[in-house]
Short mmCIF file of C-alpha atoms in Angstrom, two decimals:
data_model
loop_
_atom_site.label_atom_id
_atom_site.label_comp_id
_atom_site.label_asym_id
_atom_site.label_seq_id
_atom_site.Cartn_x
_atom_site.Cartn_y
_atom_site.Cartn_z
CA UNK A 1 1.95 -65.25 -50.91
CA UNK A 2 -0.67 -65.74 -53.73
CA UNK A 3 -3.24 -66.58 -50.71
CA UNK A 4 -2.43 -63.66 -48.77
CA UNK A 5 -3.10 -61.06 -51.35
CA UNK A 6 -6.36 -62.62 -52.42
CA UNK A 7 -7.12 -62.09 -48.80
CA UNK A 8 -6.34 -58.55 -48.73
CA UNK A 9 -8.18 -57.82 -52.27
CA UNK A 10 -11.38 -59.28 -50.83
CA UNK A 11 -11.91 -57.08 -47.55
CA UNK A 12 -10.47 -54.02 -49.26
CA UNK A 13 -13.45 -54.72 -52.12
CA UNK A 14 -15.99 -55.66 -49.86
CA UNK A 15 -14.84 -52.38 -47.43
CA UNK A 16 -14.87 -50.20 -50.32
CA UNK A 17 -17.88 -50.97 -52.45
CA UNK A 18 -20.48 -50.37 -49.17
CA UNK A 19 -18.79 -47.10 -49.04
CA UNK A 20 -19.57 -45.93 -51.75
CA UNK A 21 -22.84 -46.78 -52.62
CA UNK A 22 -25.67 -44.64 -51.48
CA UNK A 23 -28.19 -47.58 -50.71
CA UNK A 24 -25.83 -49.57 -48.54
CA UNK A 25 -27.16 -50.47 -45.25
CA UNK A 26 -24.84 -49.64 -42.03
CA UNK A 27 -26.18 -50.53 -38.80
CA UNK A 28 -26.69 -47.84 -36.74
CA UNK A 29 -24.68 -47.53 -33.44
CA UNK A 30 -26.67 -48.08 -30.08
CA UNK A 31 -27.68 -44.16 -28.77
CA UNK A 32 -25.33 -43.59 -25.85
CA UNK A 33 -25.73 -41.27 -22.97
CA UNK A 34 -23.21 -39.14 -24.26
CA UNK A 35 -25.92 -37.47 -26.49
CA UNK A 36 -27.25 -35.52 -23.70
CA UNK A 37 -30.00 -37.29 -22.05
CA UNK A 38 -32.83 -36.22 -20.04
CA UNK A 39 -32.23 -32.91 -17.71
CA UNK A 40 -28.08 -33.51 -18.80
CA UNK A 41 -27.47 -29.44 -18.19
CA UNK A 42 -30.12 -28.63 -16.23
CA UNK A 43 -28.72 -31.71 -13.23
CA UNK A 44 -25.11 -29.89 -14.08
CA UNK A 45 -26.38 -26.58 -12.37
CA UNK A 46 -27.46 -28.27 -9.43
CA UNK A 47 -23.80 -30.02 -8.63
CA UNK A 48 -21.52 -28.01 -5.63
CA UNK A 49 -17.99 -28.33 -4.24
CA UNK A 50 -17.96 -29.53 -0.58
CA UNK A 51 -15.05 -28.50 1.09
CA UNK A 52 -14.87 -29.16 4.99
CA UNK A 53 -11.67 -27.54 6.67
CA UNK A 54 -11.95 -29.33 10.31
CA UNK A 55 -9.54 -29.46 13.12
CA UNK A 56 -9.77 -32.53 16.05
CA UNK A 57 -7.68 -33.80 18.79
CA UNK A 58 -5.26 -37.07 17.80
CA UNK A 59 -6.37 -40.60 19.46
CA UNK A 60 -4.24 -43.62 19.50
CA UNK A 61 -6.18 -46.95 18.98
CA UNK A 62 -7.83 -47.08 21.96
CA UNK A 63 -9.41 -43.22 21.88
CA UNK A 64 -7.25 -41.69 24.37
CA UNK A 65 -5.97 -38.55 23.47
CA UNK A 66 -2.18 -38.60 22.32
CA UNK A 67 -0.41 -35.56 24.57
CA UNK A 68 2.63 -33.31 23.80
CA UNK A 69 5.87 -33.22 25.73
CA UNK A 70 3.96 -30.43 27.59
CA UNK A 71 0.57 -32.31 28.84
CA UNK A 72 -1.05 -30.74 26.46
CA UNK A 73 -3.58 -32.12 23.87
CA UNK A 74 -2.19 -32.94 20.40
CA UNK A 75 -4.58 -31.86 16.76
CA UNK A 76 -4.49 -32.57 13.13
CA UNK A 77 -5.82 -30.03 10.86
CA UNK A 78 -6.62 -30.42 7.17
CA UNK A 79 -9.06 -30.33 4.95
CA UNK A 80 -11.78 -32.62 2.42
CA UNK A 81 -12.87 -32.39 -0.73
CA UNK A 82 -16.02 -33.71 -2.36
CA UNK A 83 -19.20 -33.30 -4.47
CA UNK A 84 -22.50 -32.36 -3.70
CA UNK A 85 -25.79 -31.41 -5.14
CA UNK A 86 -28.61 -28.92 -4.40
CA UNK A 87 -31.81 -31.05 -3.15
CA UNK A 88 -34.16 -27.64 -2.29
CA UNK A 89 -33.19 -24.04 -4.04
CA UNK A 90 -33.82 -22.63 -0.81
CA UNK A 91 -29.74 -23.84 0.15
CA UNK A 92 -30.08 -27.52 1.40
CA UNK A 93 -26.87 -29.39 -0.26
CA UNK A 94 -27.01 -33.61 0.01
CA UNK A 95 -23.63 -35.28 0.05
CA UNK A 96 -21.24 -37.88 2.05
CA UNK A 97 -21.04 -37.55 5.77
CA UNK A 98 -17.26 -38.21 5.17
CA UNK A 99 -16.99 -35.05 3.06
CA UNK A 100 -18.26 -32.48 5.97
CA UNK A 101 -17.78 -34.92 8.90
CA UNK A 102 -13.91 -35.60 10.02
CA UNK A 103 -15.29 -38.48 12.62
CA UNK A 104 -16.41 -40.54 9.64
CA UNK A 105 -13.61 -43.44 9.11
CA UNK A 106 -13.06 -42.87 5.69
CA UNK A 107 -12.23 -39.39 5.85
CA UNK A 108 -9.50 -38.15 3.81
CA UNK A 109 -5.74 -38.11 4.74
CA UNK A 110 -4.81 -34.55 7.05
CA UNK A 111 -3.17 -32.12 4.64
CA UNK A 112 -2.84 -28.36 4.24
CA UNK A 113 -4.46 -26.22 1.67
CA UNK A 114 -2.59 -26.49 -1.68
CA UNK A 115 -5.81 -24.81 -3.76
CA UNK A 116 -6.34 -21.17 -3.34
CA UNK A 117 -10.02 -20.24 -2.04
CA UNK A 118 -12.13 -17.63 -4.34
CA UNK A 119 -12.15 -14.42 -3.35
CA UNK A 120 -15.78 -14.60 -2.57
CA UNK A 121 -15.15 -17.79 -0.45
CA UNK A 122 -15.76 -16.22 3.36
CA UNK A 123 -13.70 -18.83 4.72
CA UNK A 124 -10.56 -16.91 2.82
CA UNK A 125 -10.08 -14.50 5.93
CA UNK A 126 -11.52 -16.95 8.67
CA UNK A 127 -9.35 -20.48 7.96
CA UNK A 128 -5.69 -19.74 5.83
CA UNK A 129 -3.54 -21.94 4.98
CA UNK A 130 -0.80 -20.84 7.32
CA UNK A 131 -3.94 -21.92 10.03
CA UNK A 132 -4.46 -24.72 9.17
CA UNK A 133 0.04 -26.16 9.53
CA UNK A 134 -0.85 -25.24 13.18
CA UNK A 135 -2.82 -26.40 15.87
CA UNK A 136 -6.68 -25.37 15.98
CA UNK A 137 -8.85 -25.53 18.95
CA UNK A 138 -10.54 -29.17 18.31
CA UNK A 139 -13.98 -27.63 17.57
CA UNK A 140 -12.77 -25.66 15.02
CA UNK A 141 -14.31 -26.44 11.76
CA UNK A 142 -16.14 -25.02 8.90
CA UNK A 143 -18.01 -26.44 6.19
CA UNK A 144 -17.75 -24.52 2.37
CA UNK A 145 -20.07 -25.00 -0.57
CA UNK A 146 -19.29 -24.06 -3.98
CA UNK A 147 -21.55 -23.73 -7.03
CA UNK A 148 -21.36 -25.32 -10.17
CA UNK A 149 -19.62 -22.03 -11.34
CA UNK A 150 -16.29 -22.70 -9.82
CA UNK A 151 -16.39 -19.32 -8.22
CA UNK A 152 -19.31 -18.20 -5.84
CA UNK A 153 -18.30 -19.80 -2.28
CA UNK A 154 -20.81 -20.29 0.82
CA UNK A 155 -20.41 -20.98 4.28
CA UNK A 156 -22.87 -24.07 5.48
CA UNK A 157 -23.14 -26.11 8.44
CA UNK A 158 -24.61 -29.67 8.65
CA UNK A 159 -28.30 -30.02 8.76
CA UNK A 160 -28.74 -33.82 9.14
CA UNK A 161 -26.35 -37.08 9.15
CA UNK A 162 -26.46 -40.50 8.47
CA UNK A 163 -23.67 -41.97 9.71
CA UNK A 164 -24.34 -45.41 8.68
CA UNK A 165 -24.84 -44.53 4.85
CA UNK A 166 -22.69 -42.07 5.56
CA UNK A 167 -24.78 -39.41 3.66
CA UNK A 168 -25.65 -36.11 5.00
CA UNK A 169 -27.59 -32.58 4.40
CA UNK A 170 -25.73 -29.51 4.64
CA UNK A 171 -27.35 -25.71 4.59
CA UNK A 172 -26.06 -22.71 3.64
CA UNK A 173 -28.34 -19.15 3.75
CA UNK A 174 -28.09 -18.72 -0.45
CA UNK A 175 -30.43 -19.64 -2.66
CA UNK A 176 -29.02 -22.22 -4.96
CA UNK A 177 -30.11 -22.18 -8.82
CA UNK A 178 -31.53 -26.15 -9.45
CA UNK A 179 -32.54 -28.58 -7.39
CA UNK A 180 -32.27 -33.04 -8.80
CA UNK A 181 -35.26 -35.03 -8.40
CA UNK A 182 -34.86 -38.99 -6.86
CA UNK A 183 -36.73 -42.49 -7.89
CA UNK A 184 -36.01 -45.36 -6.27
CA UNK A 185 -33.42 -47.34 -7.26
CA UNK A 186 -35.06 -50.91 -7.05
CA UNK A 187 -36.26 -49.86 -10.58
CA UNK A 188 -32.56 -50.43 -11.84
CA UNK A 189 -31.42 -53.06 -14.84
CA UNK A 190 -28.32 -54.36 -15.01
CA UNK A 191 -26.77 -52.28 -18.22
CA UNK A 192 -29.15 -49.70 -17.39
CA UNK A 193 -27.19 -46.51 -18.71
CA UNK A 194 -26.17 -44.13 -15.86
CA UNK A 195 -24.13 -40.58 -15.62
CA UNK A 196 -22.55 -38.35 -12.80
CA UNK A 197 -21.21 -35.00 -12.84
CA UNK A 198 -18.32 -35.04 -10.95
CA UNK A 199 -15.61 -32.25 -9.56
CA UNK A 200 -12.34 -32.82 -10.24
CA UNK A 201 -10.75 -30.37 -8.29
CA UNK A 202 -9.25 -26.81 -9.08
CA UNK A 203 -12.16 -25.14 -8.80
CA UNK A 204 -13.18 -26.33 -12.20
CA UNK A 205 -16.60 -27.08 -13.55
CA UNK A 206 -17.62 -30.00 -13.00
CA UNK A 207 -17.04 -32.93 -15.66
CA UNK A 208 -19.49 -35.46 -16.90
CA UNK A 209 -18.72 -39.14 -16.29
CA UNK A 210 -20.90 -42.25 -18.02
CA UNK A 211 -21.07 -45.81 -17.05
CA UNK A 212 -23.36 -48.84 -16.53
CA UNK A 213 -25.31 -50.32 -13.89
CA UNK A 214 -24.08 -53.43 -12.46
CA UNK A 215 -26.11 -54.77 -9.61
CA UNK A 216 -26.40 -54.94 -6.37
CA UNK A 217 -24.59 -56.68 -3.03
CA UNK A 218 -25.18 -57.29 0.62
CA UNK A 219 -24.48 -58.95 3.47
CA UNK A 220 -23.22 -62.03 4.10
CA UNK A 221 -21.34 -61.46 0.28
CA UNK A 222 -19.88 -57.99 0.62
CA UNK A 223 -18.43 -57.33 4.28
CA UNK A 224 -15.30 -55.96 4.28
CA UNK A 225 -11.33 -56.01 2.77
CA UNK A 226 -8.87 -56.85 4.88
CA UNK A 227 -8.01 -53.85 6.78
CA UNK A 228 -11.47 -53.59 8.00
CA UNK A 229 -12.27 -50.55 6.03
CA UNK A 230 -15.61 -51.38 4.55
CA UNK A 231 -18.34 -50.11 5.38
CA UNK A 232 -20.17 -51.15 8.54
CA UNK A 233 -24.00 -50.62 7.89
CA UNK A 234 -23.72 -49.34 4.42
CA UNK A 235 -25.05 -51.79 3.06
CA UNK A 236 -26.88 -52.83 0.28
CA UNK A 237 -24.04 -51.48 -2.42
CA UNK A 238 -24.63 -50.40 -5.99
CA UNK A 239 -22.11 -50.98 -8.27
CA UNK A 240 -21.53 -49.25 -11.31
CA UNK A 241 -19.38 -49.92 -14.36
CA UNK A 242 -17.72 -46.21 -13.85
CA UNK A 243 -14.54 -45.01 -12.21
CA UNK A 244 -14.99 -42.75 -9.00
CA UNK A 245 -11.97 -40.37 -8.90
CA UNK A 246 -11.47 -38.27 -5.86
CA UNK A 247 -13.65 -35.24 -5.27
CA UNK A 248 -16.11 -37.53 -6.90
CA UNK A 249 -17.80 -38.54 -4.03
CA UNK A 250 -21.24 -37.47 -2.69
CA UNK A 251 -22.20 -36.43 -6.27
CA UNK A 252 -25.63 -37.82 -7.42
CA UNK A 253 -25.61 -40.98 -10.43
CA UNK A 254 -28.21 -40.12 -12.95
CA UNK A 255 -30.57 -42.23 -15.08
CA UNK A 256 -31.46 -42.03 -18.40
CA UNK A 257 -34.09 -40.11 -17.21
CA UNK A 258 -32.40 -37.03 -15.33
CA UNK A 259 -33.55 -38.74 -11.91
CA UNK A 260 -31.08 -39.83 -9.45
CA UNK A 261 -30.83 -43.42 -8.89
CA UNK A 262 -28.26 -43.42 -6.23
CA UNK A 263 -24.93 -41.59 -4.31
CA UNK A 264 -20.93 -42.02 -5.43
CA UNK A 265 -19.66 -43.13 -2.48
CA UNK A 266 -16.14 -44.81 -3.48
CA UNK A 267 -14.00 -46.99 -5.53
CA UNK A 268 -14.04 -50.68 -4.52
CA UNK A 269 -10.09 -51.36 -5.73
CA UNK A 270 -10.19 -54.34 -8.95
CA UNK A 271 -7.19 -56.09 -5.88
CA UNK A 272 -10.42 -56.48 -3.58
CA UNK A 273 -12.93 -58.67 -5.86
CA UNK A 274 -10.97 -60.16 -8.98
CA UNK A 275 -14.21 -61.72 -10.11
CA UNK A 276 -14.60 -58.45 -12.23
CA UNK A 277 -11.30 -58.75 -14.74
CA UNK A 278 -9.47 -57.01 -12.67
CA UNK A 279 -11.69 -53.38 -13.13
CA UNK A 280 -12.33 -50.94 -10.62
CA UNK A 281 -15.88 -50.71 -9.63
CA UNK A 282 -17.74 -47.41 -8.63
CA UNK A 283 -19.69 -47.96 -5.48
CA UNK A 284 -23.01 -46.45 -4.55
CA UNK A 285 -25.13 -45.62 -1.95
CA UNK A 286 -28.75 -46.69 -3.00
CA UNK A 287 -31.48 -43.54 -3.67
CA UNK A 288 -33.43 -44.89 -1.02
CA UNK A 289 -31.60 -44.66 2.01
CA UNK A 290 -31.34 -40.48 1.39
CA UNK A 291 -35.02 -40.50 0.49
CA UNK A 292 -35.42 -41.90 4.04
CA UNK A 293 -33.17 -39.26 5.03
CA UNK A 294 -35.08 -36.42 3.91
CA UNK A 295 -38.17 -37.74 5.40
CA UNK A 296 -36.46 -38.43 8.54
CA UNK A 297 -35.26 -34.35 8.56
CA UNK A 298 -38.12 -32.09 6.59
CA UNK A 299 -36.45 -29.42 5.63
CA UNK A 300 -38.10 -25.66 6.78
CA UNK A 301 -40.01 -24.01 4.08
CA UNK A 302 -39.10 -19.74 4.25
CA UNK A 303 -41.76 -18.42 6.14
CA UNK A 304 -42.09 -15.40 4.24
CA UNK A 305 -44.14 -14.66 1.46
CA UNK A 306 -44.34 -12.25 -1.55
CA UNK A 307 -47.00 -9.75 -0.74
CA UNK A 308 -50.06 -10.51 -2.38
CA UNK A 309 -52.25 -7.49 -3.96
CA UNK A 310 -55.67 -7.45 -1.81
CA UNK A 311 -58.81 -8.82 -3.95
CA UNK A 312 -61.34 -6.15 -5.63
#
């Protein structure tokens, strides 16, 4: 008993006498992300909803259209959700194929509309809820892009897709306020410090979200889970030390520099790869396959120009 409270005198001196004494050294903690790095609100402007509201004909395993009692072609309706970010002011929006593209394999579960659209959203009076519990022509679809605001709501239509990286480029007429800026990701360190701005749904703002750089994996080591659900082509894979919730998707991961280093593409489960302790990994689509993107589909400049004043 004597021992014990010897014990307990000792750290409660030693706690108490570096407290309060003014020349006492205390290590300072490591500067985290958190304290608003590079471009931190600026790269929040420049994050959108992506909401796709698609209707398409039902397939049994073999692609042949499943039929009614009638003959008649059977659809699902529904509706994703993601993230995406402005890439040119002029209203081209990068994100995940399988947020705007119903084909892609991943894409969300069918389901009606449980969040009310703006006001402002056009798609309000053209696809309603009460729409979408029915059956829609199978072309019917509609892409929606919302700003950072939560409120202002834009029709768009896809520019470009990469199936394979499943990333794509969606455009929509308004001008957009910020665009992010892209480095290649080959300059990544594992423990390199990296942040996202997320949506989480609602029609909220979106959230910030900070993690670490992992590494890297490809082919033969990463090439699928047992039900055959990752990822084809995608491949290399960035991982990150950050969950990926959904609506998370498509949105850009940040550097300690403001620049984006890569694209949120999903959660690889902690039942897949145990190797990790059992923690859910965020997996990314490397910076460089949408910089080949972009190249791949230039993106029109306006043609028109402010008037100039004639030289005297």
């Amino acid at each position: 008993m004597q021992y014990r409270k010897s014990i307990t005198l000792f750290f409660f001196i030693s706690f108490f006498s570096g407290c309060g004494d003014k020349h006492a050294k205390v290590e300072k903690p490591r500067p985290l992300l958190h304290n608003r790095p590079a471009g931190f609100w600026e790269n929040k402007q420049a994050i959108v909803q992506v909401m796709h509201f698609y209707s398409r004909v039902n397939a049994d395993n073999t692609g042949k259209p499943i039929l009614d009692t009638n003959g008649k072609f059977t659809t699902t309706a529904g509706m994703s959700f993601g993230t995406g970010f402005v890439v040119d002011t002029n209203g081209l929006v990068g994100t995940n194929n399988h947020n705007v593209n119903e084909t892609c394999p991943i894409v969300m579960a069918p389901a009606k509309i449980t969040t009310p659209l703006p006001d402002e959203c056009p798609l309000k009076t053209a696809i309603t809820p009460d729409q979408l519990a029915a059956p829609l022509p199978a072309e019917a679809y509609a892409v929606c892009v919302v700003k950072a605001s939560g409120r202002d709501c834009y029709a768009a239509e896809i520019f470009a897709a990469d199936e394979d990286n499943d990333l794509a480029l969606v455009q929509t007429k308004q001008r957009l306020p910020h665009a992010v800026e892209f480095v290649d990701d080959s300059d990544l360190v594992p423990g390199d410090d990296v942040y996202f701005w997320g949506n989480v749904g609602l029609f909220l703002p979106p959230s910030p979200f900070f993690g670490r750089y992992i590494g890297r994996v490809g082919p033969p080591y990463f090439n699928g889970d047992k039900n055959g659900k990752y990822y084809g082509n995608l491949l290399p894979i960035l991982f990150m030390d950050i969950y990926l919730a959904p609506g998370n998707s498509g949105s850009p991961m940040f550097n300690g520099s403001g620049k984006v280093v890569c694209i949120n593409y999903s959660l690889l489960p902690s039942s897949v790869m145990g190797v990790f302790g059992g923690r859910a990994l965020g997996m990314c689509i490397p910076s460089k396959k949408f910089i080949q993107l972009r190249k791949k589909n230039p993106w029109p400049k306006p043609t028109s120009q402010p008037a100039q004043t004639p030289k005297k």
